[in-house]
Structures are given as structure tokens and as C-alpha cells.
Amino acid sequence: MRKSAFFAVPALAMAGLAMSAAPAMADTAEQESWSVQTSLSEVNGSGTSGEAMIDVQGNEATVSMNVAGAAETFQDGPFPHAQHIHISGQGVCPTMDADEDGDGVVSTPEGQPSYGTIGTSLTLEGDTSADSALAVERYPGGAEYTYERTFELNDDTLAAIEDGSAVVVVHGVNPELLSAEGQEKMSPLNEELPLAATAPAACGTLTASQMEEMPEGGADTGSPVNTDEGSTMALAGAGALGLAAVGGGAWALHRRSVRS
Ligand SMILES: [Cu+2]
């Protein structure tokens, strides 16, 4: 199992996650669902923030996001915000130290050592592969939006979500917020787009629920200490159920806070 140095989810939660994912391998209609979530924090001083949550059942994912403080308009239309699940990097968001060429902007390629390449494109419709990376007409747009879509995850993205290295990235920064040098540049991804259109604006690593949200005694339940393999499996399974329940609760709480 791959682990990033910054990986914050306790080993117990990971064990639970791995176990909960295992039933997906079995050919059964009753597949346990589990979830990961993240807060999206600004990159490049964009002022963009948000939340992302993914419910997974087998290979099927329901992605829910809300984003605020994003760039509002682009050429008289809503500013398109390409958004992806990035994988195969360090599983972290880039700091300004990632600005290799020193132009004051972390471009999408400069962020790749941190968050990796595109595993899934979070489009509104149609293809969700990396082929749709910059299919700007199929992404949400504007300063504030919500997103929800259910689709089949590819194996690489699913594996990254399971091992905690998947990172949600929202692209598109208000050009006025970039450095003077950055405002003049075109995107390294598409020479017809300004750098601001594709630069990362918000980012967050998907993780299972936080440890402090575990119920009392939860840490003991799943701890495989001095047991034979059979009972270890059973205990880890119990831990996974607890984790799923906690995740659902946290999301319900989140939904309430969004409405109020
Ligand atoms: Cu991306």
C-alpha cells in the first residue's frame, strides 16, 4: 500500500477502508458503500474554497462538491472550472514552492509532483477520463457552484482513493489575482487559453473521516492485536462498519450546514 509522508488518516481508518472495499471484489449485489471527503483550499491565492465528498459502492462513485470564491467570468460567459481527481503523485496539494519557473504562479504541470496526473475528469456529462481534461464546455462554471454526478470509476482512480493519494483539484483562477508576469502568460496545457484559465485554484486530498469523529471505543474495536487471522478479519470488518456510519453522519451534518 502506498503512503504519502503527509498522510494524515490513522492506520486504523485505513485498515477499515481496505476491508470495506474488499466486498467490491465479490460478485454480489449487496456491496457495502464507503466514503471519503476533503475540504478544498485555495491555490495561487485564488480565494477559492469548497468541499468534496465521494460515496463509493463497488466501482460506482457519487461525487458531490460545492465550490465558492471561484473566478466568475471568462470572455463574457461563466468562467469554466475544469475539475479532476488527480492520482499517482504524492497525494498532497502544492505550495508556492512548486513554482519552478518563478513566475509567481503554480501552473498545472508544476503542481503535478504534488498531486499527480489526472485520474478522473469531474465533468458534468459524457466522458470522465483524462481525455476530457480541458473539455471546458462540460465543466461547471462561475463564482459559486454545486456539482453532483454518479459514474463508474476507473481502477486507477479507485485504487488512489482507497490508498489516500487521490487529490481533487479545481482549476481556473481570476487572472487579476495572478502576478503581472502570470497574467501575460498562456497556459502550458493549451496555447489558446491564458495561464489563469488552467492554473489550479483549489485543492484537497480525499481521506476517510477524521479520527476524532470515531465513536468512543472505536479505536479498540478494529485493532488487530494478538489474534489469529480469522478474528482479525472479523474485527477489522466491524471497524469498517463503524467508519461508514461515522462518514454518513459527518456528511449529514455538512449538508445541514450548507443549507443554513
Ligand atoms: Cu486537474
PDB file of N, CA and C and ligand atoms in Angstrom, residues 83-84 86 108 118 169 171, ligand 1:
ATOM      1  N   GLN A  83     -12.235  20.398 -13.368  1.00  0.00           N
ATOM      2  CA  GLN A  83     -12.013  19.805 -12.050  1.00  0.00           C
ATOM      3  C   GLN A  83     -11.738  18.317 -12.222  1.00  0.00           C
ATOM      4  N   HIS A  84     -10.755  17.856 -11.498  1.00  0.00           N
ATOM      5  CA  HIS A  84     -10.294  16.479 -11.684  1.00  0.00           C
ATOM      6  C   HIS A  84      -9.986  15.808 -10.363  1.00  0.00           C
ATOM      7  N   HIS A  86      -6.914  13.940  -9.213  1.00  0.00           N
ATOM      8  CA  HIS A  86      -5.533  13.663  -9.610  1.00  0.00           C
ATOM      9  C   HIS A  86      -4.993  12.493  -8.789  1.00  0.00           C
ATOM     10  N   THR A 108      -0.465  24.098 -13.688  1.00  0.00           N
ATOM     11  CA  THR A 108      -0.917  22.714 -13.509  1.00  0.00           C
ATOM     12  C   THR A 108       0.234  21.704 -13.592  1.00  0.00           C
ATOM     13  N   ILE A 118      -3.977  13.390 -14.027  1.00  0.00           N
ATOM     14  CA  ILE A 118      -5.439  13.263 -13.962  1.00  0.00           C
ATOM     15  C   ILE A 118      -5.858  11.795 -14.014  1.00  0.00           C
ATOM     16  N   VAL A 169      -8.748  18.579  -7.581  1.00  0.00           N
ATOM     17  CA  VAL A 169      -8.205  19.881  -7.976  1.00  0.00           C
ATOM     18  C   VAL A 169      -9.224  20.616  -8.842  1.00  0.00           C
ATOM     19  N   HIS A 171      -9.644  23.932 -11.227  1.00  0.00           N
ATOM     20  CA  HIS A 171      -8.772  24.828 -11.991  1.00  0.00           C
ATOM     21  C   HIS A 171      -9.487  26.111 -12.390  1.00  0.00           C
TER      22      HIS A 171
HETATM   23 CU    CU B   1      -6.754  18.893 -12.655  1.00  0.00          CU
END
